[in-house]
mmCIF file of C-alpha atoms in Angstrom:
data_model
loop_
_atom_site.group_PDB
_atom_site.id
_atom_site.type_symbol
_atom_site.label_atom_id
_atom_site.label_comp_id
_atom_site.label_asym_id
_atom_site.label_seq_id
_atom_site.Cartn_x
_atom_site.Cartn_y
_atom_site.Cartn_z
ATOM 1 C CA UNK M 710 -91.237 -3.089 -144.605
ATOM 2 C CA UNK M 711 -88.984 0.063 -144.410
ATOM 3 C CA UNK M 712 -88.862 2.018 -141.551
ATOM 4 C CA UNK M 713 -91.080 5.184 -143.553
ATOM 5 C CA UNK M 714 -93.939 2.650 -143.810
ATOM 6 C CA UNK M 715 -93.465 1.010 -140.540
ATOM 7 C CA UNK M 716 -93.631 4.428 -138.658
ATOM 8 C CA UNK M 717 -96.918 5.543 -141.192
ATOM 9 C CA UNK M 718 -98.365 2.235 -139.866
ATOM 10 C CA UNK M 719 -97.666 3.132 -136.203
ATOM 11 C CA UNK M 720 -98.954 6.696 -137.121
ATOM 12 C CA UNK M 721 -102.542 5.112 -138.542
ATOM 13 C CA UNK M 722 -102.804 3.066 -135.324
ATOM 14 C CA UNK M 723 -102.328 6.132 -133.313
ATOM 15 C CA UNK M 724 -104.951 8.329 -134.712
ATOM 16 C CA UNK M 725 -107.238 5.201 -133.599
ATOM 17 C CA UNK M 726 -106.461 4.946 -130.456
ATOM 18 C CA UNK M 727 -107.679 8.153 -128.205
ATOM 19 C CA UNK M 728 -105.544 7.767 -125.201
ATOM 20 C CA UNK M 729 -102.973 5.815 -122.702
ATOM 21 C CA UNK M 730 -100.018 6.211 -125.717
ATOM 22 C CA UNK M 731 -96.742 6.245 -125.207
ATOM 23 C CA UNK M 732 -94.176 6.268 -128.489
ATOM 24 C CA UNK M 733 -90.812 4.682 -127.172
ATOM 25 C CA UNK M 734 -87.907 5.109 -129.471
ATOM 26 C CA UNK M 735 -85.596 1.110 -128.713
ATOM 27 C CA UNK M 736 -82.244 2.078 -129.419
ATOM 28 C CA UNK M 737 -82.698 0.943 -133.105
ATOM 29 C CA UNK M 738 -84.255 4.132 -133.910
ATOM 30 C CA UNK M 739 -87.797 2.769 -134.988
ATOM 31 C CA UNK M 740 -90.681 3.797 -132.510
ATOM 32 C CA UNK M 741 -93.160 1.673 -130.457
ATOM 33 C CA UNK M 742 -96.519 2.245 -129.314
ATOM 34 C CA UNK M 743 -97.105 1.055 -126.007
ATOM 35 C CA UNK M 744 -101.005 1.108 -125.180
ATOM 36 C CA UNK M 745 -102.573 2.133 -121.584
ATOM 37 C CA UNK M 746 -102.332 -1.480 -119.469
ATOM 38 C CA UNK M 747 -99.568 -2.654 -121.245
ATOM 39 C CA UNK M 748 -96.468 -2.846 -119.877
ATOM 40 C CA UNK M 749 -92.633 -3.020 -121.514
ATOM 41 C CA UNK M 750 -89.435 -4.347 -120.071
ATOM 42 C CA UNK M 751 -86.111 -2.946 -121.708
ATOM 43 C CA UNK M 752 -82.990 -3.390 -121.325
ATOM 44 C CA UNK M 753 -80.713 -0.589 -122.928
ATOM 45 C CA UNK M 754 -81.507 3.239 -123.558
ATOM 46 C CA UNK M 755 -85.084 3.831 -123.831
ATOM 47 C CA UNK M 756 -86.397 6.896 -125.444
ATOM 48 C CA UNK M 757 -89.465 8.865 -124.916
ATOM 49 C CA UNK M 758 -90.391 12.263 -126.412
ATOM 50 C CA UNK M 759 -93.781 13.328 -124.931
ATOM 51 C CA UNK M 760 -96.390 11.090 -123.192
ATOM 52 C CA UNK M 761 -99.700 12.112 -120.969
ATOM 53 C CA UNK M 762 -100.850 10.358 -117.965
ATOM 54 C CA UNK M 763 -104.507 10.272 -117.744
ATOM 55 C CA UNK M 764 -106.071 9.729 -114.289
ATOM 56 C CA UNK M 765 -109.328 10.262 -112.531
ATOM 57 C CA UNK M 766 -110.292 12.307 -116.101
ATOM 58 C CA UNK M 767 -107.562 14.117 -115.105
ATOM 59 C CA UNK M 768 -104.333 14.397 -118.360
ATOM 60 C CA UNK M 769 -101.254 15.244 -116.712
ATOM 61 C CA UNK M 770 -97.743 15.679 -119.369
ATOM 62 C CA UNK M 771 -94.902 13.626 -117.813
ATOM 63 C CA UNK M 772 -91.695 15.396 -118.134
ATOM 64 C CA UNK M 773 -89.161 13.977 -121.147
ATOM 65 C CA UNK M 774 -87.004 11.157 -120.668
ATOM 66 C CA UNK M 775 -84.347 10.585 -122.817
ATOM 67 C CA UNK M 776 -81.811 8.124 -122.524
ATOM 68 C CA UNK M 777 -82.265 7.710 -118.887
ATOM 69 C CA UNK M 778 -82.059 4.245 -117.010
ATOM 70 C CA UNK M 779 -84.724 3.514 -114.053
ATOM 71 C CA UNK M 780 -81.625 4.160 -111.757
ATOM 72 C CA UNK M 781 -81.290 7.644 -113.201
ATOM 73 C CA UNK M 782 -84.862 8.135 -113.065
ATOM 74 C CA UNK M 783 -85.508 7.193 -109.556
ATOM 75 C CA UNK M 784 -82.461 9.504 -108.434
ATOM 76 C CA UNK M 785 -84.024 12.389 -110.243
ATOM 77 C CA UNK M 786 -87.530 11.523 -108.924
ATOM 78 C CA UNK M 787 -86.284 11.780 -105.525
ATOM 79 C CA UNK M 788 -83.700 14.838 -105.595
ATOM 80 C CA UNK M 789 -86.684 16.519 -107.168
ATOM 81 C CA UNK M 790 -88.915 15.576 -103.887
ATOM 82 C CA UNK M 791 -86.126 17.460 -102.139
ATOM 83 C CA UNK M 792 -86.453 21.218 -101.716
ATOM 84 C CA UNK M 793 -83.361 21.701 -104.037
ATOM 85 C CA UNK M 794 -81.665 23.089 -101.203
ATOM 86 C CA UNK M 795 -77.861 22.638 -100.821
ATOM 87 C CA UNK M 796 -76.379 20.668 -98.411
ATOM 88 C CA UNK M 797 -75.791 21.759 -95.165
ATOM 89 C CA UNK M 798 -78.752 24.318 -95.222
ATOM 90 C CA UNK M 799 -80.531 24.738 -92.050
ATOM 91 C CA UNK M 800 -84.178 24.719 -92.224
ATOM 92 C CA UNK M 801 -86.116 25.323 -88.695
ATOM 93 C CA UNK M 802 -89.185 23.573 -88.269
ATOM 94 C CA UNK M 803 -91.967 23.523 -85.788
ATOM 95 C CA UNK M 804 -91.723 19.630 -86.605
ATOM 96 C CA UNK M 805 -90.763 16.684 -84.462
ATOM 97 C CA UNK M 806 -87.994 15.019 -86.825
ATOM 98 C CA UNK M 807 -90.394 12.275 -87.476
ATOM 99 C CA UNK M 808 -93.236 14.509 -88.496
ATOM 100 C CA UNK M 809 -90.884 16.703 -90.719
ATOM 101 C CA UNK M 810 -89.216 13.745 -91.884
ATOM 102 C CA UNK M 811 -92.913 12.429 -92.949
ATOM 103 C CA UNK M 812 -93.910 15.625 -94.429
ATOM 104 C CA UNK M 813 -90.757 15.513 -96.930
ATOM 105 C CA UNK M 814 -91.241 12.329 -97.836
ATOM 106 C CA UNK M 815 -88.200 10.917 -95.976
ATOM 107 C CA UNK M 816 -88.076 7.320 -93.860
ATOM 108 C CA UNK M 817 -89.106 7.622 -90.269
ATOM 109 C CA UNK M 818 -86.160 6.498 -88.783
ATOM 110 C CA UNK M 819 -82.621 8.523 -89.299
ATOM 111 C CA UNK M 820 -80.477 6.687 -91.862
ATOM 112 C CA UNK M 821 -77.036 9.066 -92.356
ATOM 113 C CA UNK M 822 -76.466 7.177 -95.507
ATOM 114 C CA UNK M 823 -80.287 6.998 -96.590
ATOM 115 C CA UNK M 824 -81.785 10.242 -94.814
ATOM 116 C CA UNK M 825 -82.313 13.218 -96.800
ATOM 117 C CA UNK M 826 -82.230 15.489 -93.856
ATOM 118 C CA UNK M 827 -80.542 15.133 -90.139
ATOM 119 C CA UNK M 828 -81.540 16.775 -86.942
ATOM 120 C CA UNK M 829 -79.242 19.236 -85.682
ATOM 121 C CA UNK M 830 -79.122 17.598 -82.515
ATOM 122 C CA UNK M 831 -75.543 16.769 -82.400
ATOM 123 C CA UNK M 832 -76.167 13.497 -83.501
ATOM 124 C CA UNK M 833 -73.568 11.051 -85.762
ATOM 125 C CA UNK M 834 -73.680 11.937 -89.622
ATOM 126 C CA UNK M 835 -71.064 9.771 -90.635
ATOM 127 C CA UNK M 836 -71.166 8.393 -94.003
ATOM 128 C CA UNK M 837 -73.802 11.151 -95.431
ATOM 129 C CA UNK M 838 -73.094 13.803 -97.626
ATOM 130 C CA UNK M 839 -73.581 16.434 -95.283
ATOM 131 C CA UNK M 840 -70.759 14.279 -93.401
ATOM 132 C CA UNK M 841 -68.499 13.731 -96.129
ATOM 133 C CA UNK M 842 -69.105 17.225 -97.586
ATOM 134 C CA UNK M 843 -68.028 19.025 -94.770
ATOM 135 C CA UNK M 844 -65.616 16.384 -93.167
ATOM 136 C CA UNK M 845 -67.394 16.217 -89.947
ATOM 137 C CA UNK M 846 -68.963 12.956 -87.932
ATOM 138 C CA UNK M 847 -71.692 14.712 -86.327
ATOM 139 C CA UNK M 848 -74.568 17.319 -87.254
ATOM 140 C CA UNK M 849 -74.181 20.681 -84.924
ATOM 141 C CA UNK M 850 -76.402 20.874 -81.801
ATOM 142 C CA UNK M 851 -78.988 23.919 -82.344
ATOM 143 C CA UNK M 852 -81.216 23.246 -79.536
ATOM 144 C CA UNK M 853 -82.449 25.960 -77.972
ATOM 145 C CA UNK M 854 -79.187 28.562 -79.475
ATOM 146 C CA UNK M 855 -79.515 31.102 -81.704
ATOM 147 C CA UNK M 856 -77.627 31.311 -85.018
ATOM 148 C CA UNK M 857 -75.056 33.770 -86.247
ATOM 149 C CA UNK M 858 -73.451 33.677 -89.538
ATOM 150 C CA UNK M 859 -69.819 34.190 -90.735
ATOM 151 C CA UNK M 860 -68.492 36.419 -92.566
ATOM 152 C CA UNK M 861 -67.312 33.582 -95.313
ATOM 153 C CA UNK M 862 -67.484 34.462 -98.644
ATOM 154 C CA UNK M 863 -65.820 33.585 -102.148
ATOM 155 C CA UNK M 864 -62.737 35.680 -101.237
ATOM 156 C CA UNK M 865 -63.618 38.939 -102.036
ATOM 157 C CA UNK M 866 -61.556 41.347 -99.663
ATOM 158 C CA UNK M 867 -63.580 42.068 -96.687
ATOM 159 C CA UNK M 868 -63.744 45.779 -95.509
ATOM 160 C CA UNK M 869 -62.593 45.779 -91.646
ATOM 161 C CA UNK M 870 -65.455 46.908 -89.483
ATOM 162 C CA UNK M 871 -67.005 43.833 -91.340
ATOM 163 C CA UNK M 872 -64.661 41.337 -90.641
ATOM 164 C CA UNK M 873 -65.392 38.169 -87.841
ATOM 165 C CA UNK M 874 -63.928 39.238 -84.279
ATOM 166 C CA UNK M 875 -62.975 36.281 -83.600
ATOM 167 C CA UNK M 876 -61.773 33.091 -85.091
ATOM 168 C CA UNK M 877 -64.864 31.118 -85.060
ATOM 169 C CA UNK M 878 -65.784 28.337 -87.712
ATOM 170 C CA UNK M 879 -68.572 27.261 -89.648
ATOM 171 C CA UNK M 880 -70.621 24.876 -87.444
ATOM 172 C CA UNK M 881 -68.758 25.737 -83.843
ATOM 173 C CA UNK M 882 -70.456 27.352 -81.157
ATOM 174 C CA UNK M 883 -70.019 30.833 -79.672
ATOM 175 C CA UNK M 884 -69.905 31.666 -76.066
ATOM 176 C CA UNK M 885 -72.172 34.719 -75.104
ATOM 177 C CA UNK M 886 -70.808 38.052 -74.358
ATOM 178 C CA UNK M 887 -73.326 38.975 -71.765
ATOM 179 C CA UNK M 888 -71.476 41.866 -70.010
ATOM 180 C CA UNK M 889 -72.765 44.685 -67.783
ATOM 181 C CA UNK M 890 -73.939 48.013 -68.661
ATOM 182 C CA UNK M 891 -76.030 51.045 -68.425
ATOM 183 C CA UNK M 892 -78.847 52.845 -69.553
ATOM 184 C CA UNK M 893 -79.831 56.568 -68.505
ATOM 185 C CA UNK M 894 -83.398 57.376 -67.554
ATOM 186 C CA UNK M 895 -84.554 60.738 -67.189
ATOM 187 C CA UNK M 896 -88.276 62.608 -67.929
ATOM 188 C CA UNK M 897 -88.735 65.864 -66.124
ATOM 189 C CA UNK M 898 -89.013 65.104 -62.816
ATOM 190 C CA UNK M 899 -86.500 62.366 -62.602
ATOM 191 C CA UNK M 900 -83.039 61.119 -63.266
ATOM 192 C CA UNK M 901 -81.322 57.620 -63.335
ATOM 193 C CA UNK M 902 -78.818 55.737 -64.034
ATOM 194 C CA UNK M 903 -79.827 52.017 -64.477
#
């Protein structure tokens, strides 16, 4: 049978069949229908164009996956769980890190190598990409201090009165500059200086 006829055939059956289809292209370049219930181990490059999931009456389209392994597809089901942030963002939370971890689908117990997001509670994050990203063995402590940014850009020339006073570092901490001064108060009837 040549390959025109076989995919005609595959066509006919189709049309037949309402629902639950999924055409897989194996490699070989000839398609195969796989029914709803059945199931298909591969080894190799496995093709798919389109396919539906139906559920609960419900049709959903699953996104196109072409050429992918399970490895690849289980990487790019779970970086898409993540909020596509980059690393190193800090995101505050009202959360407990076990409640935030469980609303972002992360494990309940901190894994650097595993965890998708680390406390900044000066805790160890050797061996995660934060980590390795940023050469550093632990996560900065923000409990209870308030952030400030840098002045660290892609190297444009920065204007002076914008520049950093000091020679902080992404990550370090800042001492506070409380220092002593006054206000004037005066209405009509009184003057002060506080």
């Amino acid at each position: 049978m040549k390959d025109e006829q076989r995919i005609e055939a595959l066509e006919r059956r189709q049309r037949r069949l309402q629902r639950g289809l999924l055409l897989l292209g194996l490699g070989m370049g000839l398609p195969f229908l796989l029914a709803a219930g059945q199931v298909l181990n591969v080894r190799g490059t496995v093709q798919a164009e389109h396919f539906q999931i139906e559920k609960n009456g419900a049709t959903q389209d699953v996104e196109t996956l072409i050429g992918k392994n399970a490895t690849d597809i289980d990487n790019h089901q779970a970086q898409a769980k993540r909020a596509e942030l980059p690393v190193g963002t800090i995101v505050p939370s009202m959360l407990d890190p076990k409640q935030f971890w469980a609303a972002n689908g992360d494990a309940a117990v901190f894994t650097p190598t595993k965890s998708l997001w680390a406390p900044a509670d000066g805790r160890s994050v050797v061996g995660s990409q934060y980590g390795s990203s940023l050469r550093r063995r632990f996560a900065p402590d923000l409990r209870g201090v308030f952030l400030r940014g840098l002045n660290v850009t892609d190297g444009s020339p920065r204007r002076p009165p914008h520049n950093d006073p000091d020679t902080r570092t992404v990550g370090s901490a800042q001492g506070h500059a409380f220092q002593s001064h006054s206000h004037q108060y005066f209405d009509i009837y009184y003057t002060e200086n506080k």
